[in-house]
Structure formats: C-alpha cells, structure tokens
Short mmCIF file of C-alpha atoms (C1' of nucleotides) and ligand atoms in Angstrom, two decimals:
data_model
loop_
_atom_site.label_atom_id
_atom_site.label_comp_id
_atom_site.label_asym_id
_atom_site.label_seq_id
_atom_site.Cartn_x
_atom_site.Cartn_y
_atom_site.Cartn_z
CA UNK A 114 -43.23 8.95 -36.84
CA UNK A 115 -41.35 9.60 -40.13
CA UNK A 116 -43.22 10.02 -43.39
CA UNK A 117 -42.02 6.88 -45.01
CA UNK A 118 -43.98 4.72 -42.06
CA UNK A 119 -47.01 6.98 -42.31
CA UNK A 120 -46.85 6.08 -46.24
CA UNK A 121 -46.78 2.20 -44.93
CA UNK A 122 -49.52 2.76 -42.60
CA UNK A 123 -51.69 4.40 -45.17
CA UNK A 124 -51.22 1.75 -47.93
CA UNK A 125 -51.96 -0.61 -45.13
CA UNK A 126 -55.13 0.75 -44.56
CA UNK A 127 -55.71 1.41 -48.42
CA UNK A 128 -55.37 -2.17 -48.82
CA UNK A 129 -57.80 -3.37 -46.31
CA UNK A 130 -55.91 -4.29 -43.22
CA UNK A 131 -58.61 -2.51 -40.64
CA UNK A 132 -60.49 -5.57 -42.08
CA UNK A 133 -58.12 -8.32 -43.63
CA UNK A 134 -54.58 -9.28 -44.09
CA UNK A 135 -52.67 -6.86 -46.32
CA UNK A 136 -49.63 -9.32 -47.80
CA UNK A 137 -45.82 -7.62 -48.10
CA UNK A 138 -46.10 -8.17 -52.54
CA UNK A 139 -49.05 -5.64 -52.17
CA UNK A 140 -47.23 -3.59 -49.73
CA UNK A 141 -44.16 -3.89 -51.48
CA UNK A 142 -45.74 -3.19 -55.24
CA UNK A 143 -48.06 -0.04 -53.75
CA UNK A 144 -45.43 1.38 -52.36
CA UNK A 145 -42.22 0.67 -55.30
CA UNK A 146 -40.15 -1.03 -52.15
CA UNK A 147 -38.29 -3.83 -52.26
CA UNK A 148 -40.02 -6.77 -50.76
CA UNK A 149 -37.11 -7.18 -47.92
CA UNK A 150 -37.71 -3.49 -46.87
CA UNK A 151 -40.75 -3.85 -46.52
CA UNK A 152 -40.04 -6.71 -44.05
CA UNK A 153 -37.67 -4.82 -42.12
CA UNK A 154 -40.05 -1.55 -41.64
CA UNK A 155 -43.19 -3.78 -40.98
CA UNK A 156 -41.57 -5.15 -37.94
CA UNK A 157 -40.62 -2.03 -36.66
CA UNK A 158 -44.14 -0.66 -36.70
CA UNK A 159 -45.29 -3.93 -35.23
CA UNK A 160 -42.90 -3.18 -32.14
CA UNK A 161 -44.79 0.56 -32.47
CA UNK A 162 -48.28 -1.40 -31.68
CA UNK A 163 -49.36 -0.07 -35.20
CA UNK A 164 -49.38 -3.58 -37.20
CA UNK A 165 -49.89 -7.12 -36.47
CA UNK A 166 -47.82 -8.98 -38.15
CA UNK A 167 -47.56 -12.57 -38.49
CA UNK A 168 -45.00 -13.92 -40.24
CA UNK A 169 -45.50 -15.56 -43.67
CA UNK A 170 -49.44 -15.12 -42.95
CA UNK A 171 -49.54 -11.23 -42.95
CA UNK A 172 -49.80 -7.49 -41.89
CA UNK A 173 -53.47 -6.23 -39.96
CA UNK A 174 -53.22 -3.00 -38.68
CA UNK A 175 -54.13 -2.20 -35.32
CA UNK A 176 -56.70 -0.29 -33.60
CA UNK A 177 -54.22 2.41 -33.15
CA UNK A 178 -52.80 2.07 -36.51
CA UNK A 179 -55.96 2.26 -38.05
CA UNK A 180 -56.88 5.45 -36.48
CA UNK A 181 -53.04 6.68 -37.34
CA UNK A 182 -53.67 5.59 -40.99
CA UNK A 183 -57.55 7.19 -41.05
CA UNK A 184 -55.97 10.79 -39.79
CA UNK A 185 -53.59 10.97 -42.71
CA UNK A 186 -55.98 10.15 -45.10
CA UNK A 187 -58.29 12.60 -44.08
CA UNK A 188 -55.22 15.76 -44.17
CA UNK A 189 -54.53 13.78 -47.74
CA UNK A 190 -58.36 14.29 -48.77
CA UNK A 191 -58.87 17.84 -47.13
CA UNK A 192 -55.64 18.63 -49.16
CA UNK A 193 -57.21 17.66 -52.49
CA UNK A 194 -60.67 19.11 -51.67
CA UNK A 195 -58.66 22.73 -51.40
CA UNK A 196 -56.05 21.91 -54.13
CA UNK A 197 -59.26 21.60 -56.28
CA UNK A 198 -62.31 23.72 -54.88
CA UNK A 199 -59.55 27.08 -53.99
CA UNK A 200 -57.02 26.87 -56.29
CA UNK A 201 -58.15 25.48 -59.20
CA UNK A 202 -56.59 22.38 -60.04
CA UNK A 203 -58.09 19.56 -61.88
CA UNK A 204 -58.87 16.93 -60.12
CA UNK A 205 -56.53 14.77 -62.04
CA UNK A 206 -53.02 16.38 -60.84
CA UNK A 207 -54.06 16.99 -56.75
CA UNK A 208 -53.09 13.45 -55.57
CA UNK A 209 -49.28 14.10 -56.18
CA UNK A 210 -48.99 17.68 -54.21
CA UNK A 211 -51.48 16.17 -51.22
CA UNK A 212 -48.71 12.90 -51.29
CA UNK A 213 -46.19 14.75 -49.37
CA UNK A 214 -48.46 17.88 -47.95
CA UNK A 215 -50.25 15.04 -45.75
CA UNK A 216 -47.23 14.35 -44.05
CA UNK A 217 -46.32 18.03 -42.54
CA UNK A 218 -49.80 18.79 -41.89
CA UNK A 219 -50.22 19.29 -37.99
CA UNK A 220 -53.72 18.40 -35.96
CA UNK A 221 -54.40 22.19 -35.83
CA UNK A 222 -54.07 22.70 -39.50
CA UNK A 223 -56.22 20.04 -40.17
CA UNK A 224 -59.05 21.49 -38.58
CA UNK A 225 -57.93 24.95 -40.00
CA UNK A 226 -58.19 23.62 -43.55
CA UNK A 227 -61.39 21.52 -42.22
CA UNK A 228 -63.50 24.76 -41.82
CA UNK A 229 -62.16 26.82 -44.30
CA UNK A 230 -63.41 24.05 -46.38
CA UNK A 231 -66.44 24.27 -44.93
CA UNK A 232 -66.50 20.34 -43.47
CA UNK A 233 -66.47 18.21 -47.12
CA UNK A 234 -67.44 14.58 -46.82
CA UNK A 235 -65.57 13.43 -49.83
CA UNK A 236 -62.27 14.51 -51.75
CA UNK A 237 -62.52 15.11 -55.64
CA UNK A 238 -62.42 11.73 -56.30
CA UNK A 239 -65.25 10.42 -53.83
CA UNK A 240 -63.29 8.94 -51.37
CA UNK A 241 -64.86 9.79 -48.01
CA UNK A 242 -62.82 11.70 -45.71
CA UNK A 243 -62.68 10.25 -41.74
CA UNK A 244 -63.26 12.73 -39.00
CA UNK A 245 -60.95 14.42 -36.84
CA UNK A 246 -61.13 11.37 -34.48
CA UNK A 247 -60.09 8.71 -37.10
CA UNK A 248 -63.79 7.52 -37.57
CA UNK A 249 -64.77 6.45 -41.49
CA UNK A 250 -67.95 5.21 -42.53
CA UNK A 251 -68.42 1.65 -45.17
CA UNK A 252 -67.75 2.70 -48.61
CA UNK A 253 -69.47 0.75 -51.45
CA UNK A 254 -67.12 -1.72 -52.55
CA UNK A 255 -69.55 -2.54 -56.16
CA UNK A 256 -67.89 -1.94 -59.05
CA UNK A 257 -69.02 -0.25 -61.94
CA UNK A 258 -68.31 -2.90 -64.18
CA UNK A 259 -70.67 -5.51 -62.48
CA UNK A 260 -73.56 -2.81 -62.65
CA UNK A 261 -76.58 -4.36 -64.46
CA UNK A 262 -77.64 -3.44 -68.05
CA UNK A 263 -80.40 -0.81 -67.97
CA UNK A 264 -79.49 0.08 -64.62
CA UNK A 265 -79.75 3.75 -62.97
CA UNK A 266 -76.70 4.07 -60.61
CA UNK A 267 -74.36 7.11 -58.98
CA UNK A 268 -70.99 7.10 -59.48
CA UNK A 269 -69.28 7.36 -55.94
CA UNK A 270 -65.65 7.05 -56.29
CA UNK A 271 -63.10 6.92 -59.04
CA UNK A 272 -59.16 5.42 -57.71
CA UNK A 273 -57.11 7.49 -57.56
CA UNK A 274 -54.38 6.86 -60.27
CA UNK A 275 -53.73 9.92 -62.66
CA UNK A 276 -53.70 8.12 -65.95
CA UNK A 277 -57.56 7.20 -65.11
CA UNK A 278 -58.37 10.11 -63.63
CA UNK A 279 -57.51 12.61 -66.68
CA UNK A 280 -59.63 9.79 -68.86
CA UNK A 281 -62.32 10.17 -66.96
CA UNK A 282 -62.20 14.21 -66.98
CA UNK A 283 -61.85 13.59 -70.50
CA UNK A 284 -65.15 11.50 -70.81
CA UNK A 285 -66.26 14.44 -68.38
CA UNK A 286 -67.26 12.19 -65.58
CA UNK A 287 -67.44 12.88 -61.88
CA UNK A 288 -68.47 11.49 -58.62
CA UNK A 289 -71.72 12.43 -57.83
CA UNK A 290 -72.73 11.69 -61.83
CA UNK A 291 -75.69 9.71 -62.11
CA UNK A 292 -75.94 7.39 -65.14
CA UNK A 293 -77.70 4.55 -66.42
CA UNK A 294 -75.91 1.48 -67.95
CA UNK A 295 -77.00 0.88 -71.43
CA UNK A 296 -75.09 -2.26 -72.35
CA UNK A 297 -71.54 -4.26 -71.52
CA UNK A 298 -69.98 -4.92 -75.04
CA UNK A 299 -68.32 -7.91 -75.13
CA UNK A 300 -64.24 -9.49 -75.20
CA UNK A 301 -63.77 -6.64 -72.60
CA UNK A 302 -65.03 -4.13 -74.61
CA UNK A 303 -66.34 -0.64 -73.51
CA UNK A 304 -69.41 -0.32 -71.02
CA UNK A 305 -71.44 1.80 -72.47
CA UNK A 306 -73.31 4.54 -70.03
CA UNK A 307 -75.47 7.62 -70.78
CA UNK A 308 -75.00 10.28 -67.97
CA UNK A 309 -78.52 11.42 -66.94
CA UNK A 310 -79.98 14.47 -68.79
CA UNK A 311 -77.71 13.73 -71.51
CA UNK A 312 -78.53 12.01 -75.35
CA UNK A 313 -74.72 11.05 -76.18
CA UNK A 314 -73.90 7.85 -74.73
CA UNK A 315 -70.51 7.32 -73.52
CA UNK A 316 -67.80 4.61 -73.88
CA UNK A 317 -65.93 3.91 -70.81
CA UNK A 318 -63.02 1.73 -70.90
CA UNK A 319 -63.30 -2.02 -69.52
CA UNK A 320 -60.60 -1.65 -66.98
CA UNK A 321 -61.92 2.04 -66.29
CA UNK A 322 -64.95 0.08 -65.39
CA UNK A 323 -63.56 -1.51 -63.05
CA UNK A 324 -61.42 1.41 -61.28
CA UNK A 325 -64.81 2.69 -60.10
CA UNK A 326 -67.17 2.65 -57.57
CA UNK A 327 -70.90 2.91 -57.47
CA UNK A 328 -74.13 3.27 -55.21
CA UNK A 329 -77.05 2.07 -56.95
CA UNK A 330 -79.96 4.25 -56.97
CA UNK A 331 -83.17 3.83 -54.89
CA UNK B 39 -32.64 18.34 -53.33
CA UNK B 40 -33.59 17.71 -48.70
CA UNK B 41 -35.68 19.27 -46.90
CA UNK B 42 -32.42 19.72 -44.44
CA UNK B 43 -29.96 20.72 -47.19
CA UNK B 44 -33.11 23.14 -48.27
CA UNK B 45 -33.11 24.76 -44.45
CA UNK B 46 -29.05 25.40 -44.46
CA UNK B 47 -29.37 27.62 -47.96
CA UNK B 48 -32.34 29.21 -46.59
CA UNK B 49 -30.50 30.18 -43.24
CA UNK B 50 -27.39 31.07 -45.01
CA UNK B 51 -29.67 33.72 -47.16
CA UNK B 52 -30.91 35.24 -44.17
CA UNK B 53 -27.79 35.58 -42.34
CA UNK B 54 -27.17 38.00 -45.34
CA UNK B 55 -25.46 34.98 -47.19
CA UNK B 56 -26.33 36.77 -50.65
CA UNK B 57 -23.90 39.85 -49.39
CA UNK B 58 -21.27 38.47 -47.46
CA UNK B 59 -19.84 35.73 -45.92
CA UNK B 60 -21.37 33.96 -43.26
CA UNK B 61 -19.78 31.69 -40.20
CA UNK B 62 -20.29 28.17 -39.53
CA UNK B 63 -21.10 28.93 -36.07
CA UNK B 64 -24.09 31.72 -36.87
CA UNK B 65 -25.58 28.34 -38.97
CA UNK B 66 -24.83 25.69 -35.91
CA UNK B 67 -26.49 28.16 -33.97
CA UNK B 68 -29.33 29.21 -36.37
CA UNK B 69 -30.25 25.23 -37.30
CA UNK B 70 -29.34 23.88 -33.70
CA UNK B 71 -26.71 21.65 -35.22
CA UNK B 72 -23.18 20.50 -34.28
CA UNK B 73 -20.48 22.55 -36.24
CA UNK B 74 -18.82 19.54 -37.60
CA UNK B 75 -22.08 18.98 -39.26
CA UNK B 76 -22.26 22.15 -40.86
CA UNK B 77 -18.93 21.90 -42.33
CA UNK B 78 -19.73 18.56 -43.64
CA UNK B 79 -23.09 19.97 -45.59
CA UNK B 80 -21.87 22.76 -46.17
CA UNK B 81 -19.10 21.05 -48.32
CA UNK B 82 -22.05 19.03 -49.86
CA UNK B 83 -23.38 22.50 -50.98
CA UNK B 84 -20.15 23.68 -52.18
CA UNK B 85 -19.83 20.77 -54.70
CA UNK B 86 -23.29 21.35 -56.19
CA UNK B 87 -22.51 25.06 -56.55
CA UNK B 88 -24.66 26.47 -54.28
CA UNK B 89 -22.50 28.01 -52.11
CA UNK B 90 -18.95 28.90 -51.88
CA UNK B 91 -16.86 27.85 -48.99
CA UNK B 92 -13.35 29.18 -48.43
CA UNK B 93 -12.18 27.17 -45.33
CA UNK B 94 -11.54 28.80 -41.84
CA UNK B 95 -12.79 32.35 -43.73
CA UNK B 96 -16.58 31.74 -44.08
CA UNK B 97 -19.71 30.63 -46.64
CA UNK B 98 -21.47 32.69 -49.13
CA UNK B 99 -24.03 31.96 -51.80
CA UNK B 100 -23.84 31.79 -55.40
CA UNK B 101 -26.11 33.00 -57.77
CA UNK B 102 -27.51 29.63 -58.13
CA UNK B 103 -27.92 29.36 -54.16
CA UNK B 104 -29.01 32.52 -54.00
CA UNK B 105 -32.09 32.15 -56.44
CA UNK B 106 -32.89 28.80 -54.75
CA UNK B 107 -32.67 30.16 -51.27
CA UNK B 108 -35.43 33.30 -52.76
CA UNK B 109 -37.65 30.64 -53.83
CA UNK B 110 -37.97 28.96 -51.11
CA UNK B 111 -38.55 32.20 -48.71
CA UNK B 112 -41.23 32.87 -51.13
CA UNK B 113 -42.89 29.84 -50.15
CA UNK B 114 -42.27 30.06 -46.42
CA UNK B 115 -43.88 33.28 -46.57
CA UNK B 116 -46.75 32.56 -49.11
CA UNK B 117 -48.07 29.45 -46.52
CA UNK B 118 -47.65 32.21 -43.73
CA UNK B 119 -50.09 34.86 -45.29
CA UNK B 120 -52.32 31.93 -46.25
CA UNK B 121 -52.51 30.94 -42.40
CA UNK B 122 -53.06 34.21 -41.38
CA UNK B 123 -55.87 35.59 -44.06
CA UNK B 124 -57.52 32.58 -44.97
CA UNK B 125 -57.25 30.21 -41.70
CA UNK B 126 -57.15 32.90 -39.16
CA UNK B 127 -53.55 31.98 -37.61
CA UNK B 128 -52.36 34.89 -35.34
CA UNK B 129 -49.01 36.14 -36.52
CA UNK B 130 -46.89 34.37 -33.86
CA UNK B 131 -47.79 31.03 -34.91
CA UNK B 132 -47.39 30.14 -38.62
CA UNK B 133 -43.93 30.05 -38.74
CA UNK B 134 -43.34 26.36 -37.53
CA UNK B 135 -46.28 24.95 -40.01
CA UNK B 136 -44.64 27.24 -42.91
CA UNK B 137 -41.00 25.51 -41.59
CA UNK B 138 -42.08 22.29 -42.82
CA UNK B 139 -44.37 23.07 -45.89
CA UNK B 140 -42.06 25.17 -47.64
CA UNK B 141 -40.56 22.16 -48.72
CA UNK B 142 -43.25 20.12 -50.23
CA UNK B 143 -44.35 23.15 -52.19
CA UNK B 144 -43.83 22.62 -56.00
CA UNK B 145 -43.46 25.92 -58.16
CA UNK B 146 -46.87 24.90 -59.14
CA UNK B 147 -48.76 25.58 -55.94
CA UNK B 148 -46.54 28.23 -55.21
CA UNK B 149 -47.71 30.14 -57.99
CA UNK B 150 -51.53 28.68 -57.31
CA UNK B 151 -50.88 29.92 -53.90
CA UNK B 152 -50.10 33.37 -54.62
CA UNK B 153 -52.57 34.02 -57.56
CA UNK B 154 -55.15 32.74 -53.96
CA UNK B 155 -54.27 35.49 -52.18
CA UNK B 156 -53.89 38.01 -54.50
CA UNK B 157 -50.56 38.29 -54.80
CA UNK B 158 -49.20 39.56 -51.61
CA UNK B 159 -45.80 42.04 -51.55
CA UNK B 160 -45.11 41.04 -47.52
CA UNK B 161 -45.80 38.11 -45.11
CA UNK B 162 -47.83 38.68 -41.54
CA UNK B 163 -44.17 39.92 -39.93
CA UNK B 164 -43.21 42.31 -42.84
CA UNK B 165 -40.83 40.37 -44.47
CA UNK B 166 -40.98 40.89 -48.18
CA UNK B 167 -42.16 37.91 -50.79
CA UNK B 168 -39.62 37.33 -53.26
CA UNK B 169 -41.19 37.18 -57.09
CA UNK B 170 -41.25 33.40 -58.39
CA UNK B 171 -37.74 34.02 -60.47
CA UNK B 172 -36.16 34.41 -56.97
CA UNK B 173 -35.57 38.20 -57.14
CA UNK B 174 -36.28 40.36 -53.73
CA UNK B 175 -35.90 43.67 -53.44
CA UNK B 176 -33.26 45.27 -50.84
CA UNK B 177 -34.87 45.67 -46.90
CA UNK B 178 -34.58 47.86 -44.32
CA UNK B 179 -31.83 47.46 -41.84
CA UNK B 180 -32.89 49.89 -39.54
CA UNK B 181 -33.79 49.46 -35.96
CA UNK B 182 -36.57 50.79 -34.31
CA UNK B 183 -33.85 51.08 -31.18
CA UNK B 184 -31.52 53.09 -33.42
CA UNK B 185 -34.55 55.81 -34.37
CA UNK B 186 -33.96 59.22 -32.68
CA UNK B 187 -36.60 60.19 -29.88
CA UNK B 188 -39.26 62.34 -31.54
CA UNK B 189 -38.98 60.15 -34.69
CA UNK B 190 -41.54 59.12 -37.06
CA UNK B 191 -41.11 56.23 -38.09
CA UNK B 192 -43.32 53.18 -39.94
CA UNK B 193 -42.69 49.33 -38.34
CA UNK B 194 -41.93 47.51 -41.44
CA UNK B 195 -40.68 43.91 -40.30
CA UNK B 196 -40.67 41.86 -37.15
CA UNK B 197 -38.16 38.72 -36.63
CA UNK B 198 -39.92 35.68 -36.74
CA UNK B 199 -39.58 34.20 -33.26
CA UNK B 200 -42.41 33.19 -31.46
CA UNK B 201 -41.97 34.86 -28.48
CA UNK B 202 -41.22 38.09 -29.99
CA UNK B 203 -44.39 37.84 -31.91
CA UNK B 204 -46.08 37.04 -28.82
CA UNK B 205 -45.63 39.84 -27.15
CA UNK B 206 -45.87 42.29 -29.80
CA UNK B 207 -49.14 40.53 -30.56
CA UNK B 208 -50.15 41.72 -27.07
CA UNK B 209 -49.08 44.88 -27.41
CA UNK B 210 -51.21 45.53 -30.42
CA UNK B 211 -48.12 46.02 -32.82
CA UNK B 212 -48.27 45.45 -36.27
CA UNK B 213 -46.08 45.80 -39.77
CA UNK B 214 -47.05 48.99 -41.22
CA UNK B 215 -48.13 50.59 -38.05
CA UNK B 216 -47.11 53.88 -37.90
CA UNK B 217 -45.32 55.23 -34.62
CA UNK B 218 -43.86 58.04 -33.03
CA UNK B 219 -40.70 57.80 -31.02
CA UNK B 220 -41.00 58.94 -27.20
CA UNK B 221 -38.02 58.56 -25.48
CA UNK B 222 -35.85 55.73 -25.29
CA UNK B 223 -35.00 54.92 -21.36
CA UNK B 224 -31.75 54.45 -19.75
CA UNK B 225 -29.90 51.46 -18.82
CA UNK B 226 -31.64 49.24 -21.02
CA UNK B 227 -35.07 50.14 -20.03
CA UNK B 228 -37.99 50.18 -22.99
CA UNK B 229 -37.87 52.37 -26.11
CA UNK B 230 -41.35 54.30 -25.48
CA UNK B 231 -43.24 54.60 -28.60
CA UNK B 232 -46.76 56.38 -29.24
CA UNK B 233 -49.09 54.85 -32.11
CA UNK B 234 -50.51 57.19 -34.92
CA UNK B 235 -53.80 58.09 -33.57
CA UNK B 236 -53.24 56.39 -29.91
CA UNK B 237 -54.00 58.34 -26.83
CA UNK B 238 -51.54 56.20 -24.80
CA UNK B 239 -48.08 55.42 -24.92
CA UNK B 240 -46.61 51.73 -25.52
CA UNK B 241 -43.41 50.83 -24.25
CA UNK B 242 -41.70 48.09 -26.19
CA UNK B 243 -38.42 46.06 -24.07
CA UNK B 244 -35.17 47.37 -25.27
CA UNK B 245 -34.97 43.71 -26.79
CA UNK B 246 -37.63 43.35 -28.56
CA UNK B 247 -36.58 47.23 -29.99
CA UNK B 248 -33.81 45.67 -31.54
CA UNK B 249 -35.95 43.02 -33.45
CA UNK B 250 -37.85 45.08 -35.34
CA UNK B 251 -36.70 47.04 -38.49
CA UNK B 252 -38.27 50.66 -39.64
CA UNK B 253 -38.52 52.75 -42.49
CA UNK B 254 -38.27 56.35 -41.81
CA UNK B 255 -41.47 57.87 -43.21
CA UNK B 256 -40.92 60.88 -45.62
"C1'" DC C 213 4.73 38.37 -30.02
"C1'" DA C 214 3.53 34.42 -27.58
"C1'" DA C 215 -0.04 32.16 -24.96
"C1'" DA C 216 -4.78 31.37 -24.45
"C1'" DA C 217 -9.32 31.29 -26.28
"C1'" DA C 218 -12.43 30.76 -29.98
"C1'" DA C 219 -13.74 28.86 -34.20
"C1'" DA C 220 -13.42 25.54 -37.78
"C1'" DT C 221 -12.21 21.14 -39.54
"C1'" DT C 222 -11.35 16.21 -39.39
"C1'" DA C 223 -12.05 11.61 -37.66
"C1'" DG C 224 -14.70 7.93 -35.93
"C1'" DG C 225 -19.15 6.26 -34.94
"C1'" DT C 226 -24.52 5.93 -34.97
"C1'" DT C 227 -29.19 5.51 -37.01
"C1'" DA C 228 -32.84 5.28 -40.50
"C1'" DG C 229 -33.99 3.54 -44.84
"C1'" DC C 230 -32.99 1.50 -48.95
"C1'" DC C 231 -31.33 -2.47 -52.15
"C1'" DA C 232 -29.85 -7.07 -54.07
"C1'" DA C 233 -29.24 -11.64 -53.39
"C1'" DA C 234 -29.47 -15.77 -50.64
"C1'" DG C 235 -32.15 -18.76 -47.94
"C1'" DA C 236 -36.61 -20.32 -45.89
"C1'" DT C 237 -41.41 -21.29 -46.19
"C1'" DC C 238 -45.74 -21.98 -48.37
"C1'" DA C 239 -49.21 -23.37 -51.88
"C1'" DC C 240 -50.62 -25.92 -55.45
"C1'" DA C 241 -50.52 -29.02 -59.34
"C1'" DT C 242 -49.21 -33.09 -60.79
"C1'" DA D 67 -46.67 -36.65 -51.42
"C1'" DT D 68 -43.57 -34.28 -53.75
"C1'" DG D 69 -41.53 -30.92 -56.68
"C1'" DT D 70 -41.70 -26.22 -58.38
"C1'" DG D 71 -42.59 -21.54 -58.39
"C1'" DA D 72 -44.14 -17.77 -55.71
"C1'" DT D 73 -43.65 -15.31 -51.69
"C1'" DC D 74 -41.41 -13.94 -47.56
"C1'" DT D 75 -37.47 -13.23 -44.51
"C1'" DT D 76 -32.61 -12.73 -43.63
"C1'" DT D 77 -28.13 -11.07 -44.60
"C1'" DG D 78 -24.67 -7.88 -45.94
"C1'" DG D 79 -23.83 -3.52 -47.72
"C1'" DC D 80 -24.86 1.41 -49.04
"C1'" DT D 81 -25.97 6.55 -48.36
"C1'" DA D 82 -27.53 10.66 -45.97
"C1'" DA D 83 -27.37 13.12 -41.79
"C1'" DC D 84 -26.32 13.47 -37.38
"C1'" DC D 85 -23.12 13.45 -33.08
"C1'" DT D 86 -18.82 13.81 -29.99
"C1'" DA D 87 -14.11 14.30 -29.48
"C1'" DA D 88 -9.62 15.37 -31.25
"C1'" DT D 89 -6.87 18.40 -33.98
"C1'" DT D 90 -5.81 22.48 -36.60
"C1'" DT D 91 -6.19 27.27 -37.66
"C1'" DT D 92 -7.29 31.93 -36.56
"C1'" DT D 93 -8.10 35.62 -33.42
"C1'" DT D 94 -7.60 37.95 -29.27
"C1'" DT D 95 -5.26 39.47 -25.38
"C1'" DG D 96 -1.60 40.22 -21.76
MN1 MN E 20 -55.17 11.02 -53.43
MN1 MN E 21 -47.55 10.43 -48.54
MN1 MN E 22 -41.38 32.52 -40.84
MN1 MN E 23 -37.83 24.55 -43.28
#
DNA sequence: CAAAAAAATTAGGTTAGCCAAAGATCACAT
DNA sequence: ATGTGATCTTTGGCTAACCTAATTTTTTTG
C-alpha cells in the first residue's frame, strides 16, 4: 500500500463512501488529481477489495477499505492531538505535518503515541478519532449555520482547512465551546454567537457557519 | 527533494562521504540496491550539486550535500530519542520507524522536536545530534576491539543494527557505560570487559567488539 | 606485464503514478 | 425525445526509480 492510495482511501472515507457513493469530481477535486487518474487508481484499489466501484454510478468503499481508511485517520488525528497538546503548535498549522506523518506511522507507533497521549477521543479540531480496530462512532452531521436563533449549542467540530481554522483561532473559538446563537443576519451575513460566560458577542462568517459542526445542548 | 534520493546522501555521509570518497559498491551494499542504480542517482545528485562524482574513482559530498545529509541525521536521531524517552522503545528498535520519518520531518518539527526533549547532544546508540545548521562535531573512531587489555575506557556509540543492539541490550550495555578492559581472547574469541562497579565480567563477541566505538577516559 | 577478477558504467526494459485530450455516457431542460 | 453540457473513462505519453545483462575500466595477481 503506497501513500498516494492511502490518500484515496481516506478522501473516500472523508467523503462518505462507508455510507454513500463518493463520485470521481469529488475524488478528483479533494485530492488536486486529474479526473482520468483518478479512474485509473480507483480500479486498481477495486481489484485490492478496498472500493466498489461501478462505473459511471460511483466509488463505496468496502468493509475492508473502510477499516483501512478509519486506521489512517486515527494515526492522522493522534498526530495532531501531539503536534498540538506536546509541542505546541496551533491548531491551525498541524493538519499539513500529520498529512504525510500518517503515512509512515506503523501499528506499534500508533498505540505508542495512543498512550503517551493518554487515549484522546478527538483531534484539535473535534473530529473523533476511531480505535485501534478501525471502529468510529456517528458524528453530528448539523451545521452550525442551521442552529436556531436563541439556541444553546456545543461546538463539536470545525473542517479542517487552514484558512478557517486560523479565523476561527482568531475569533478564539474551539471545539468543546459552548455558545448560544443570538441571531442569523441576513443576504448571508454573519451569525452572530455569544460564547457562554462571555458579554462580547461574536461575528462568525456565513460560510464559517457552515464549515462547522454542532451538538445541541440538553 | 525523495525520500530515496534523501537515503543515498544520508548513506554517503556515513560512509565518511564528508571526508573522502566513497564507492558505489559500499552504497549498493548499504541501500540494498543494484550498482547500475547507484550510478544512475548518483549522477542525479551530481547535477544538483550535492555530491561530486569522478567516474570509476568514487563519490564525495559537497558542502551543500554535506549540510543536507547533517540535517537529516539530526532528524533520524531526534525521532529515535523521542521513541526511546517518551514512548518507551528499547534501543534496538527505533531505527526502522526513524528510517521512514526522517523524511516527513519539516525543519519546523524538527526544531519542535528537540526543544520536547530538551535538547539532546546523542541518540539511544551514542551517535551525536547534529545542530539544526547541519554542523556535527568530529566522533570517535576507536574500537572497543582495538583498546589495550587493562584499559579504561567509556562506550560512546553503538552501530545501529538491530541485531547488534539486541544483544548488547541483553547484555546490559549502554552508551556512556564505563568499562574496564579484561583480556581480549584468542582466535577470535570475545573481548572480556568488566563494568564500573560490576562484580562480574561480560564478555562481548569479537564482532560485536568491532561495532562499538570508545573514548579513552582521561 | 599480461591475464583474470573486481568494480563501475551503460543499455534496454519494467512499474507506479501522473497528465492532457479524445471519446463515451449520463442527466436534464427544453 | 432530443440536444447540450457535465461527468466519466480511455488513450497515449511522460518521469522517477528500479532491475538485469553487457561492456568498459581499474586493480590484483601469477
Ligand atoms: Mn487534519
Ligand atoms: Mn496523507
Ligand atoms: Mn538509526
Ligand atoms: Mn530513511
């Protein structure tokens, strides 16, 4: 397995194909690969049992893909989780070093890194990190954006795209943060939040909005 | 810049590359590749100024190379002491995971890396850490076989092969430890050595004696 | 010093990935 | 139901590394 068809596998399962068909444009735009290459390497891992893949309709992964896919984003998670809690970084800049570390990151390490780290359950960003086994748990698929005014929800996960991510340390947001929706302005303006315990409101951007995930609170 | 044009600079350092010239076949050997190979990289490294290569005579570094080649031992042997004091590695096995993330180790985490652990002058088998500008200082190379009997003498660095570690592992040997020569048996037999401090002798193979390099203490 | 052995280079061929462009298929709006 | 644009696959071609085998150069040895 070479890193370029773990990167496939991952986007795969990034895009939704434990559940749904993942089309070659998404592959092909995730990944900056031309649309024909993406052909050509998709059929390969189909004749790996990693990907269904039925022409003109779509790529699934399979059951063994899926767990494939789930291990390398948990070494990509555990990566940021120690790129951020030991050394320091801001959670912004870890998703570029964990990119490639994920790929030369053995079973054993894994766990090495896994209790070091003291077992996290979710990276910097909120994204849940499988277990050793390839097992992941639902993650809330409700946007920020189509939170009600007025109410009181936790932020779970931000994407994880560095231009949004050092906006959102700038607005000094995290997951975890619990806020309450004071009001959507309109024309795809701002949402407008106020960060429990705090009097300042805060603006965050429409499509920022929409880049995160929340849990509504009981 | 590859990962496998990364491993031939890195080889050609340690085969003394900096001081003299090296063979193609000491690099076929040392990488496990075919000799037409290395002449074919090698000539890759020659045009980018890394190395020089006089044909038929042998390969050398340049500065350039040189610095390059520094940096990257440095971040062999940063992920090495990071195995072994922070995820509890023993000694004979980090070198395989350090093979591999040495190369997806920007100057950024290097430096992250070695601020984590405290900046560390040697890695778990004694070899020295070169600074971050790719400067190293001159090592010993002085073999424990070549010390008289009656000698006292400090281990300072091991060569990193697994089964050498192994077995010094098991014989409780470590860089730094300071020994006493015995007597060195005939006909190839072991090089008996007593530990500071140690009630009973060790007797180290009259290989492995000429795998590890000493300092003389004062 | 010449023949034999060793080492290095050159030549020809393979594989993994990538791309651009051409051709096939699909989806949807008239 | 048909035409058009979007999407997908196929084709032909490229580069980086690798290999084996043949040839050339250097070194060693009788
Ligand atoms: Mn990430
Ligand atoms: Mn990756
Ligand atoms: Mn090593
Ligand atoms: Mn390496």
């Amino acid at each position: 397995m070479t890193p370029m068809k773990e990167d496939y596998l991952k986007i795969i399962f990034e895009l939704g194909g434990s559940h749904k068909k993942v089309s070659n444009k998404d592959i092909s735009l995730g990944l900056g690969i031309a649309a024909g290459s993406v052909t050509e390497m998709v059929s390969k891992l189909a004749d790996e049992q990693l990907v269904v893949h039925e022409p003109y309709a779509g790529i699934s992964l399979t059951p063994k893909g899926e767990k494939y896919a789930a291990e390398l984003v948990r070494k990509h998670r555990l990566w940021e989780t120690f790129l951020v809690d030991k050394l320091h970084y801001n959670f912004a800049d870890v998703h570029q070093e964990a990119e490639v570390l994920e790929h030369q990151t053995s079973d054993r390490l894994a766990t090495a890194l896994d209790n070091f780290l003291q077992h996290p359950k979710a990276c910097p960003h909120g994204g849940v990190i499988p277990s050793a086994s390839g097992e992941f748990p639902e993650v809330s698929r409700v946007l920020l954006a189509d939170a009600k005014d007025g109410e009181k929800v936790t932020l779970e996960r931000f994407l994880d795209n560095h231009e949004l991510l050092t906006y959102l340390e700038e607005l000094q947001l995290r997951p975890g943060d619990e806020v309450t929706v004071v009001r959507h302005e309109p024309f795809e303006g701002p949402l407008v939040i106020k960060k429990a315990g705090a009097d300042q409101p805060i603006n965050v951007s429409y499509k920022a909005s929409h880049n995160i995930f929340i849990r509504a609170d009981k």
